[in-house]
Short mmCIF file of C-alpha atoms in Angstrom, two decimals:
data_model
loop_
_atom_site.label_atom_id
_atom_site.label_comp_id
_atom_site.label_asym_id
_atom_site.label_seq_id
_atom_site.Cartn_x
_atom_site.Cartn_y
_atom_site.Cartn_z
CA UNK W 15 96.16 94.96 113.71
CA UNK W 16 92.29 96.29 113.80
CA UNK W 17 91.18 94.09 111.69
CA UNK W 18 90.24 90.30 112.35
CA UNK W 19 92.30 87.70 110.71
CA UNK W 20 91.53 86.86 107.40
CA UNK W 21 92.94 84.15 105.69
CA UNK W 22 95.91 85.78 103.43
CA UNK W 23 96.63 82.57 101.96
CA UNK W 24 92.93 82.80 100.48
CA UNK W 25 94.80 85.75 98.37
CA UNK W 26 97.94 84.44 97.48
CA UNK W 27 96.86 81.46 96.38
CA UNK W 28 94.16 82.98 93.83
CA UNK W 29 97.05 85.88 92.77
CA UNK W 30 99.16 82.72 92.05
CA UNK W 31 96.61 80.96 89.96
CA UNK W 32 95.80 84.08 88.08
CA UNK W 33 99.13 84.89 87.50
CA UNK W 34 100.23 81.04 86.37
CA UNK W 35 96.79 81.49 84.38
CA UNK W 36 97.78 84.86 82.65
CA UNK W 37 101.26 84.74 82.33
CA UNK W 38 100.55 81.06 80.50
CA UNK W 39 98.17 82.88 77.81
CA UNK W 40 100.95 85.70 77.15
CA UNK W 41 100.96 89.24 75.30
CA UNK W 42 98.68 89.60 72.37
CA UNK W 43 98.28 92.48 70.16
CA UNK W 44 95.63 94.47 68.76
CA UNK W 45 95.88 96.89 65.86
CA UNK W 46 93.15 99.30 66.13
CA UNK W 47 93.42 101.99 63.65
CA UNK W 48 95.41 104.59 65.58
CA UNK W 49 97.61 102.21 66.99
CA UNK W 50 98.11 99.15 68.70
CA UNK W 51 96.60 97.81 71.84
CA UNK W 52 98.94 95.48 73.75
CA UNK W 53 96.71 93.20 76.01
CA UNK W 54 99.14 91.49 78.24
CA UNK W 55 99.32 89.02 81.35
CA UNK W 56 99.34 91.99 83.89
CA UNK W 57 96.02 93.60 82.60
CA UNK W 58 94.06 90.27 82.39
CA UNK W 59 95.17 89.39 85.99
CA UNK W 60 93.63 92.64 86.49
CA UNK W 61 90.22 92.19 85.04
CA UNK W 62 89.54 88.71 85.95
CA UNK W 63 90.79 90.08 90.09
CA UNK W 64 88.10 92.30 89.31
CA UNK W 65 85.74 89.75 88.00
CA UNK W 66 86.62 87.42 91.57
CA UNK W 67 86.15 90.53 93.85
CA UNK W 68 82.81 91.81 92.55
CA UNK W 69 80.43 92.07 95.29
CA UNK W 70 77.30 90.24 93.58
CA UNK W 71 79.34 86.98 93.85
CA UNK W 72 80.75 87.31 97.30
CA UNK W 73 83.38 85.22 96.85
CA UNK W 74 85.33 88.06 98.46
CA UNK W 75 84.80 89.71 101.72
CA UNK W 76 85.45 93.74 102.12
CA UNK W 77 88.06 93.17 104.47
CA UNK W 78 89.62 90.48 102.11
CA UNK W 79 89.74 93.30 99.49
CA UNK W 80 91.21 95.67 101.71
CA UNK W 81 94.15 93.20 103.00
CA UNK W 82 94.52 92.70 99.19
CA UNK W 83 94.82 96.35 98.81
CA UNK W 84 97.54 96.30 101.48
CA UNK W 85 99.38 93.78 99.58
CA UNK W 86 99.40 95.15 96.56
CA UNK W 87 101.40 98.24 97.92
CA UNK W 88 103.85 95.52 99.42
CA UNK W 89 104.06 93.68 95.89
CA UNK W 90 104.89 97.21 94.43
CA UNK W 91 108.10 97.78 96.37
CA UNK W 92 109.63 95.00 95.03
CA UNK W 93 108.67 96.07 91.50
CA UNK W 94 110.61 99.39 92.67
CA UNK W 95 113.74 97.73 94.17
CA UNK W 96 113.72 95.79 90.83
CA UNK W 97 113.67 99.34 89.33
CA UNK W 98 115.98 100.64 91.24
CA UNK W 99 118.68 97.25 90.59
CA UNK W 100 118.02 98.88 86.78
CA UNK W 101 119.70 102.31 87.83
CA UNK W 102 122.71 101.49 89.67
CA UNK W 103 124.77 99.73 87.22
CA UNK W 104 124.50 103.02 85.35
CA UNK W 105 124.14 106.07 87.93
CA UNK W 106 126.07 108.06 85.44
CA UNK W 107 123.48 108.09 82.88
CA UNK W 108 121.07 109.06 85.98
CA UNK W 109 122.67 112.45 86.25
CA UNK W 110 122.92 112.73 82.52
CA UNK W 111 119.36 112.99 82.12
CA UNK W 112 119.02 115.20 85.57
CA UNK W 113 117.44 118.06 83.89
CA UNK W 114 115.11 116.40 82.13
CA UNK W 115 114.17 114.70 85.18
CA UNK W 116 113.44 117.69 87.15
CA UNK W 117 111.56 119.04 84.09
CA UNK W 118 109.15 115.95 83.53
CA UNK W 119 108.33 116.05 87.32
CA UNK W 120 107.09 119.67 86.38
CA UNK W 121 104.76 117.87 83.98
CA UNK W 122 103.39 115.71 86.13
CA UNK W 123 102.35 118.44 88.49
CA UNK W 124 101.41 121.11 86.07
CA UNK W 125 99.36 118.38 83.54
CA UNK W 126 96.86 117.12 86.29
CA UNK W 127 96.16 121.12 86.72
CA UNK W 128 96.13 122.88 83.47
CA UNK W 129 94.15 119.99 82.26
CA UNK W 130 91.94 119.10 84.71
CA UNK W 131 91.25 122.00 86.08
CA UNK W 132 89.21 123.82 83.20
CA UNK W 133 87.34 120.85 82.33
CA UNK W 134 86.02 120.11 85.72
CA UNK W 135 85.30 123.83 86.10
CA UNK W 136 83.20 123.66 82.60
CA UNK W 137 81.84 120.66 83.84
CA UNK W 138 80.09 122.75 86.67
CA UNK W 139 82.49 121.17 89.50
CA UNK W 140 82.89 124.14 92.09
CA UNK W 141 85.42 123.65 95.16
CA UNK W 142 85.50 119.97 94.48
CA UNK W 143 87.86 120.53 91.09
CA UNK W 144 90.45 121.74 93.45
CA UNK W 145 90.81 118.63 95.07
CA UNK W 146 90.15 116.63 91.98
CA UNK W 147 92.51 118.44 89.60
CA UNK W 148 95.56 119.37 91.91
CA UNK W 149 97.24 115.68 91.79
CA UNK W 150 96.61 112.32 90.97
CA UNK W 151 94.41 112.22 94.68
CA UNK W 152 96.34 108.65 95.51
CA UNK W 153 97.02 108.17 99.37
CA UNK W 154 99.48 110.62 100.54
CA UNK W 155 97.57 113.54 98.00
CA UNK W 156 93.96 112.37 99.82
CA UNK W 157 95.90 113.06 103.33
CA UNK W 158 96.68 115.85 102.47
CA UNK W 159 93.66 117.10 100.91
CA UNK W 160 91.51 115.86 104.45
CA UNK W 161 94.36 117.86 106.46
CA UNK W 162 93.90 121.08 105.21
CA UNK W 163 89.93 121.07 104.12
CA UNK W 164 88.62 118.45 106.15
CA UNK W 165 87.04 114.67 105.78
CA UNK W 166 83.37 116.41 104.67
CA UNK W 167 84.86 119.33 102.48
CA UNK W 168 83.79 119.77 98.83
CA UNK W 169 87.47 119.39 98.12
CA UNK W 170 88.04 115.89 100.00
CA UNK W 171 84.65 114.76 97.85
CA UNK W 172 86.34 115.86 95.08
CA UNK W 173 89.78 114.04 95.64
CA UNK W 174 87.73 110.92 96.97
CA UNK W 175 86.32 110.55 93.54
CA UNK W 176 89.21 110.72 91.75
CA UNK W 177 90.83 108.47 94.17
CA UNK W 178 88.02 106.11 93.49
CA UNK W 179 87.90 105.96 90.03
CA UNK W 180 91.79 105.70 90.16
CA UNK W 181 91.77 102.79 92.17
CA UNK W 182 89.00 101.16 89.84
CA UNK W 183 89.75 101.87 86.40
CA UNK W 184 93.33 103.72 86.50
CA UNK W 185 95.17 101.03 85.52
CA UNK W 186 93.68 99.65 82.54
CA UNK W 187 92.98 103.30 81.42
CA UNK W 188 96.87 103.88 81.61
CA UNK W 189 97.63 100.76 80.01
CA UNK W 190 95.70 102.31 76.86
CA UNK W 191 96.78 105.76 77.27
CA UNK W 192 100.24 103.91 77.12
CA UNK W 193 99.62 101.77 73.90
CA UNK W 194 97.95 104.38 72.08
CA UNK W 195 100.67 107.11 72.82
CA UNK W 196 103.41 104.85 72.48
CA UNK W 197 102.20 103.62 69.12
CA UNK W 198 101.59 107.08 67.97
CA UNK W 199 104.95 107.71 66.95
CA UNK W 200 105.19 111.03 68.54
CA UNK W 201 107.27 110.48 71.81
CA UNK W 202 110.55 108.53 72.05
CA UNK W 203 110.08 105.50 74.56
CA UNK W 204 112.10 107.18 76.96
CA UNK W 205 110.06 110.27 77.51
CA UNK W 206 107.09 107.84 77.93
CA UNK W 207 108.63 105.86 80.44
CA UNK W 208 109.29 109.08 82.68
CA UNK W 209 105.83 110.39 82.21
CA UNK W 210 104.85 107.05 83.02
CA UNK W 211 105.82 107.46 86.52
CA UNK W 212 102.41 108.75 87.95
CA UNK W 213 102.98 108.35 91.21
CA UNK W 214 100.47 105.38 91.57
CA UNK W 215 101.49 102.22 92.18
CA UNK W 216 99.32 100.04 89.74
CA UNK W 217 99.23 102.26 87.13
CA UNK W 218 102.93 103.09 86.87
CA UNK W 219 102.65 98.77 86.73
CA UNK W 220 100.10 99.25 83.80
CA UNK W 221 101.72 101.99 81.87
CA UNK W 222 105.17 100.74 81.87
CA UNK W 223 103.97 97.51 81.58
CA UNK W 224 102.41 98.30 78.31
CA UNK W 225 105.51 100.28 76.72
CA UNK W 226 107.86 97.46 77.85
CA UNK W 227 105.39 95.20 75.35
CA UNK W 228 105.59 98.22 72.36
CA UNK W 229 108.93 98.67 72.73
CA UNK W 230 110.59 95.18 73.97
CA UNK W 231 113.62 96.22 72.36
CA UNK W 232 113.82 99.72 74.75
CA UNK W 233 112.86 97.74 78.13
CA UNK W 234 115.54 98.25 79.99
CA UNK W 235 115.65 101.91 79.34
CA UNK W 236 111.97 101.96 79.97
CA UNK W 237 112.59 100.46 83.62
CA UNK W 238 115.63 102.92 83.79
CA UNK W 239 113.63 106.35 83.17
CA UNK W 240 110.56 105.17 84.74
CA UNK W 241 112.58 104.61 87.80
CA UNK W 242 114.40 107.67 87.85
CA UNK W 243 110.93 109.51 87.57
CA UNK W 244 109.35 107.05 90.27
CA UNK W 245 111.95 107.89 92.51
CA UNK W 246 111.80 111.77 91.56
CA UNK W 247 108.44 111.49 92.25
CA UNK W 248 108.49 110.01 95.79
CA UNK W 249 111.13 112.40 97.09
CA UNK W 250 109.85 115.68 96.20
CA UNK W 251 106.37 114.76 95.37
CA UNK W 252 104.65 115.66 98.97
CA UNK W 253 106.54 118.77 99.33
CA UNK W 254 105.48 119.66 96.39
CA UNK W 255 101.66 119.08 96.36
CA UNK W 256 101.86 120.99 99.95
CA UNK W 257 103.88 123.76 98.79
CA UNK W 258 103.46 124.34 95.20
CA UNK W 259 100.34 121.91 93.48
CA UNK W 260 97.39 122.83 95.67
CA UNK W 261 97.94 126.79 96.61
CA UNK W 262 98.45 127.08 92.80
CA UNK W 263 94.81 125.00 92.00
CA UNK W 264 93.24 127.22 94.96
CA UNK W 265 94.60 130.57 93.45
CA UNK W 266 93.73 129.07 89.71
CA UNK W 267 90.31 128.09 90.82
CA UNK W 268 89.87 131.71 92.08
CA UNK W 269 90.51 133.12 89.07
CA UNK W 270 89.43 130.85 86.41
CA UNK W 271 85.95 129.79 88.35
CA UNK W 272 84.14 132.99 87.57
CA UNK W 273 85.25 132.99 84.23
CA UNK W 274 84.18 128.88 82.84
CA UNK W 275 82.33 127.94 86.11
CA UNK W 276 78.76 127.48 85.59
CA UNK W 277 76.74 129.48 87.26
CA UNK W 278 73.67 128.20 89.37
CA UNK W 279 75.42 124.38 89.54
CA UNK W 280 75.42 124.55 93.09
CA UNK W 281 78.74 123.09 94.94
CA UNK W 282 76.46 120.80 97.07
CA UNK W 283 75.28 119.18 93.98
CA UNK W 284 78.18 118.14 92.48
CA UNK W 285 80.55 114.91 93.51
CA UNK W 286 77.84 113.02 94.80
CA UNK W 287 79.14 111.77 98.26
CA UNK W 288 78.60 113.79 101.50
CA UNK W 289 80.48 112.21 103.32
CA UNK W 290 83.96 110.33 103.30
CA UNK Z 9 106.76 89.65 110.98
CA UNK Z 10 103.70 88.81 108.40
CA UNK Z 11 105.30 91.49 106.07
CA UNK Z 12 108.14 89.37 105.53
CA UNK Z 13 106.67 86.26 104.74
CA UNK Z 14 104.15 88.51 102.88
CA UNK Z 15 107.51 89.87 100.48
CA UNK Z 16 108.26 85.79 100.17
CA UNK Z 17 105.13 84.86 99.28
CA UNK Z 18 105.01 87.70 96.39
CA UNK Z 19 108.75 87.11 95.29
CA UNK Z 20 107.66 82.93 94.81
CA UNK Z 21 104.34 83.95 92.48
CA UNK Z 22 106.90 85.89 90.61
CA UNK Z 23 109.06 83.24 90.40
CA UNK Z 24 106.53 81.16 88.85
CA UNK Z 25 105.58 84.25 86.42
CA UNK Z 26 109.03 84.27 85.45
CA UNK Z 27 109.29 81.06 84.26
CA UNK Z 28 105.75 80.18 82.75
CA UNK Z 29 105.68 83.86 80.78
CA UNK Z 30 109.30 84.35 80.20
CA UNK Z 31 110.81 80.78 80.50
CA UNK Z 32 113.19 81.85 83.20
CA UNK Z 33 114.04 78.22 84.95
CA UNK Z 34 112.78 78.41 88.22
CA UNK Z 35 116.43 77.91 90.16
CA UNK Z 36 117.69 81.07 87.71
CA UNK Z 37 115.05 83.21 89.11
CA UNK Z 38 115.67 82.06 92.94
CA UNK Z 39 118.63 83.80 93.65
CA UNK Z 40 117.42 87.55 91.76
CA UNK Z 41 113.81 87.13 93.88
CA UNK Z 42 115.84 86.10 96.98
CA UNK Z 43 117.92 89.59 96.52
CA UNK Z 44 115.07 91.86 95.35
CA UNK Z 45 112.93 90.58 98.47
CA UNK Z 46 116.18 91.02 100.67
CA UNK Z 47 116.92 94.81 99.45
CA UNK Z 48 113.03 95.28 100.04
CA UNK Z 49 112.87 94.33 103.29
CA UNK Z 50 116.10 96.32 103.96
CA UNK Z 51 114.90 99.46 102.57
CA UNK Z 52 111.31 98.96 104.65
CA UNK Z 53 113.27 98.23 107.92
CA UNK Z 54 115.19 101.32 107.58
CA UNK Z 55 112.37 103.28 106.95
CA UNK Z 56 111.04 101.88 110.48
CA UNK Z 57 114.12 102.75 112.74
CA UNK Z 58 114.86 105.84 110.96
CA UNK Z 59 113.49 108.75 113.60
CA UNK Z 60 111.44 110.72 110.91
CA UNK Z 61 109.24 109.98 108.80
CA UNK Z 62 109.56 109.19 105.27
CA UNK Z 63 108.38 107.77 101.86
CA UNK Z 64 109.77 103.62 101.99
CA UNK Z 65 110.15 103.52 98.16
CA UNK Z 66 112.77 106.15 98.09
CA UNK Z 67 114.97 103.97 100.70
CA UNK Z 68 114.35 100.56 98.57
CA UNK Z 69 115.22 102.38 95.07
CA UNK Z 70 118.43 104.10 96.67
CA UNK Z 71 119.55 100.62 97.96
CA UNK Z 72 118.60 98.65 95.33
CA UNK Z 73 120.91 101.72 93.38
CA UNK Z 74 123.47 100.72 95.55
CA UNK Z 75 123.70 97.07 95.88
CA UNK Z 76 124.43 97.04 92.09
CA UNK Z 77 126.46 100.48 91.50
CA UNK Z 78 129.56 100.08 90.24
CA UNK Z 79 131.09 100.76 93.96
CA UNK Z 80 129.72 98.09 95.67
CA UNK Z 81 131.20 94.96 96.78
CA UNK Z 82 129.30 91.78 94.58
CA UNK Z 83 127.70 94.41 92.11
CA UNK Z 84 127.79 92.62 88.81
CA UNK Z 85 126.62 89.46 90.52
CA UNK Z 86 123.73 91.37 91.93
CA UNK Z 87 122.80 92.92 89.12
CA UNK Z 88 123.03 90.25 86.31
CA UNK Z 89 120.96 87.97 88.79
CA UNK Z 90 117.98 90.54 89.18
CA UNK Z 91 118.40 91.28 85.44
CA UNK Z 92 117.30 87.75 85.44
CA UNK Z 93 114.05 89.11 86.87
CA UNK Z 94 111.27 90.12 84.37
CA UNK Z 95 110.03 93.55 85.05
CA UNK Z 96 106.52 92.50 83.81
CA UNK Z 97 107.00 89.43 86.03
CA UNK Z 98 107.49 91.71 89.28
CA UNK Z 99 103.89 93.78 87.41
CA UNK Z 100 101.60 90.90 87.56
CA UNK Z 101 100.92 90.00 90.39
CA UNK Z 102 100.82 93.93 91.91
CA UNK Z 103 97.59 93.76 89.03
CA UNK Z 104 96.42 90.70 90.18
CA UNK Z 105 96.04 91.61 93.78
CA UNK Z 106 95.07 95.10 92.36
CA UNK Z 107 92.25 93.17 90.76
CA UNK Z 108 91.22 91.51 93.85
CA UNK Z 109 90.62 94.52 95.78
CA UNK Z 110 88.58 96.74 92.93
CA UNK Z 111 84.98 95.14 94.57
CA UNK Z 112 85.80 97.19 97.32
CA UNK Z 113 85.07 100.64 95.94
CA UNK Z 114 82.44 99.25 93.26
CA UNK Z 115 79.58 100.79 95.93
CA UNK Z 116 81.66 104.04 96.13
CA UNK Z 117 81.73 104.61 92.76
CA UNK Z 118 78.09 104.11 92.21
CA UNK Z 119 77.44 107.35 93.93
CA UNK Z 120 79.59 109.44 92.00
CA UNK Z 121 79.00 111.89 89.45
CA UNK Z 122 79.59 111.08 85.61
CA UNK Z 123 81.43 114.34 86.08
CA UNK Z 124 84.35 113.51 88.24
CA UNK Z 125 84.44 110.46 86.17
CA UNK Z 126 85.16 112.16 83.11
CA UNK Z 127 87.41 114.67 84.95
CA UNK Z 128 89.18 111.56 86.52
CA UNK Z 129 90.12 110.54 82.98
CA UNK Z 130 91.46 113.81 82.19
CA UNK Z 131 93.26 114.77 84.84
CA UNK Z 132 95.20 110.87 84.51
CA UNK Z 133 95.60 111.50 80.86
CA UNK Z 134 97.49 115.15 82.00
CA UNK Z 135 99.80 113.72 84.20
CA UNK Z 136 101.36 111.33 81.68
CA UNK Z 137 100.88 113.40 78.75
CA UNK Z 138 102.36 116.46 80.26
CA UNK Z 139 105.29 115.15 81.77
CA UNK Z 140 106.44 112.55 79.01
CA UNK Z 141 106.07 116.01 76.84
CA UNK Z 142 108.36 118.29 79.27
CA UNK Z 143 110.43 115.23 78.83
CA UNK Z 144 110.54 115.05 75.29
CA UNK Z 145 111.17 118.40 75.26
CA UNK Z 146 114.00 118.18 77.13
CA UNK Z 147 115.75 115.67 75.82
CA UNK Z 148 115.20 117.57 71.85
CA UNK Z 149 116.57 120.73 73.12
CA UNK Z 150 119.58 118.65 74.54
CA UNK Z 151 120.18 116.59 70.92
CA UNK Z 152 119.95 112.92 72.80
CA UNK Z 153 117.18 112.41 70.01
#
């Protein structure tokens, strides 16, 4: 370990408390008029973590928030076994829905592109929308991203951001996207618990999270499909950001740039951070 | 190992979630935790030995598959207990520590653009739009609803 010892108990303990504290105060819902917020347990544990670690009050240090960040990926894959104890006892139905599996996974690939991609290009992005736009930029998608381009590329600057605001506000943003889609009426629960599966850890938490409160009668088949995708996902996912996700944004970005790029917005301008 | 005591430690504050949010008594929880935390630390020691790399959460979810398919020795104990298990009990406290690492990036965000910001949003909202779409599609053009 490169880091000095920090007290993990310090962590625990507060995750405890918060999620005694949380869990104690329950789901409540709010109808807004296009639908209905669910504010639940998980997403106030999540604000008031975020109230603890804010650096005005220094009650955390960096490195505490970056072992906590460590243990949240830990505290994930038992979320996934618990996912994955939801598929076994009926694998059949797995390779039932096999195509539909395969398709969704298109959609998660092709929905970061075709809509990110234009609207960071009309937003004056240059090079950094290819980085931005051509996944959800968590971990493995920033590695990649610094590979191929570099740490001080426009395209890792873009990806960094994305990874940043991700990390800050992707959760509770999914948790909404989740209610308000889910309470639309237009998608069955099932197809939102496969597009649910991101490919981030805390906000696959968030979004399924929030359509297990919608729809408590579907949760099991919301942990069943979200899992299938999840695990989708984390097979062919790599391989296909290498292969497929970011020579398509490059050739995209090619074409499209000239055509809804601003012109004069200089690349250097844009993203903000020099360097990673 | 730390990870291992690190998995306990996690599997206990679910425990506790369990039974304060869902009113799961706390011995009815022990032994699904005890086997989630077990096929976890299975899947990520696997992961280890094996001599190539690859993704840990694709070894826990095909074990975890395993342990309670219909073919494996102890199944339908395995499963009912982790059914036992609250999936938004196992959620919490991944947010909560979630939560306790956002100060981190709080200075890294400050020197963003509004731009990538807003294109953040989008390209989140795409991802999950898209695919529950393709899905829906799908699963229309097959008649399961």
């Amino acid at each position: 370990m490169a880091e000095a010892r920090v007290n993990e108990y310090k962590l625990h303990f507060l995750v405890l408390v918060l999620v005694a504290l949380t869990e104690f105060i329950g789901t409540k819902k709010i109808s807004i008029g296009i639908g209905v917020i669910a504010l639940f347990p998980m997403l106030y544990a999540l604000v008031l973590g975020g109230a603890i670690s804010w650096p005005k009050f220094k009650f955390l240090s960096e490195k505490e928030m970056n072992v906590a960040a460590n243990i949240l990926g830990v505290s994930f894959l038992i979320f996934i076994a618990k996912l994955g104890a939801n598929i076994g006892p009926e694998l059949p139905k797995l390779l039932g829905s096999g195509v539909s599996l395969i398709v969704q996974e298109m959609g998660h690939i092709v929905g970061t592109i075709a809509f990110g991609l234009p609207i960071a290009l009309w937003l004056g992005l240059k090079r950094e929308a290819i980085g931005a736009t051509y996944s959800l930029d968590r971990e493995p998608n920033l590695a990649i991203i610094v590979d191929k381009f570099g740490a001080n590329s426009a395209e890792a600057r873009g990806a960094l951001g994305v990874y940043i605001c991700g990390t800050l506000f992707g959760a509770i943003y999914m948790s909404i996207l989740a209610s308000i889609l889910g309470s639309s009426g237009l998608f069955h629960p099932i197809s939102l618990a496969m597009g649910a599966a991101v490919g981030s850890g805390s906000m696959m938490a968030a979004a399924t999270g929030s359509l297990a409160v919608i729809f408590p009668e579907a949760q099991k088949d919301i942990a069943f499909y979200s899992g299938a995708a999840n695990l989708m996902m984390s097979i062919v996912g790599t391989y296909v950001c290498i292969f497929f996700s970011l020579p398509v944004t490059q050739k995209l970005y090619a074409w499209l740039e000239p055509i809804i790029g601003r012109k004069g917005a200089s690349s250097a301008a844009e993203g903000g951070r020099k360097s990673a | 190992m730390n990870q291992i005591l690190t998995i306990f430690i996690i599997g206990f504050i679910a425990l506790i979630g369990n039974w304060i949010g869902y009113k799961v008594p706390f011995m009815e929880s022990l032994p699904g935790i005890l086997l989630l935390a077990v096929i976890t630390l299975i899947g990520m020691g696997f992961t280890r030995i094996l001599p190539f790399k690859s993704p840990v959460i694709v070894w826990i979810s095909l074990f975890a598959m395993l342990a309670t398919s219909p073919f494996f020795p102890g199944n339908e104990y395995t499963a009912a207990a982790i059914a036992k298990i609250n999936l938004l009990a196992l959620a919490t406290p991944i947010l909560a520590y979630a939560g306790l690492s956002l100060g981190k990036d709080v200075h890294l965000f400050k020197q963003l653009s509004w731009r990538i910001v807003v294109v953040s949003l989008v390209v989140f909202t795409g991802t999950f739009l898209f695919a529950t779409l393709f899905a829906e599609i799908v699963f229309k053009i097959q008649g399961k609803f």
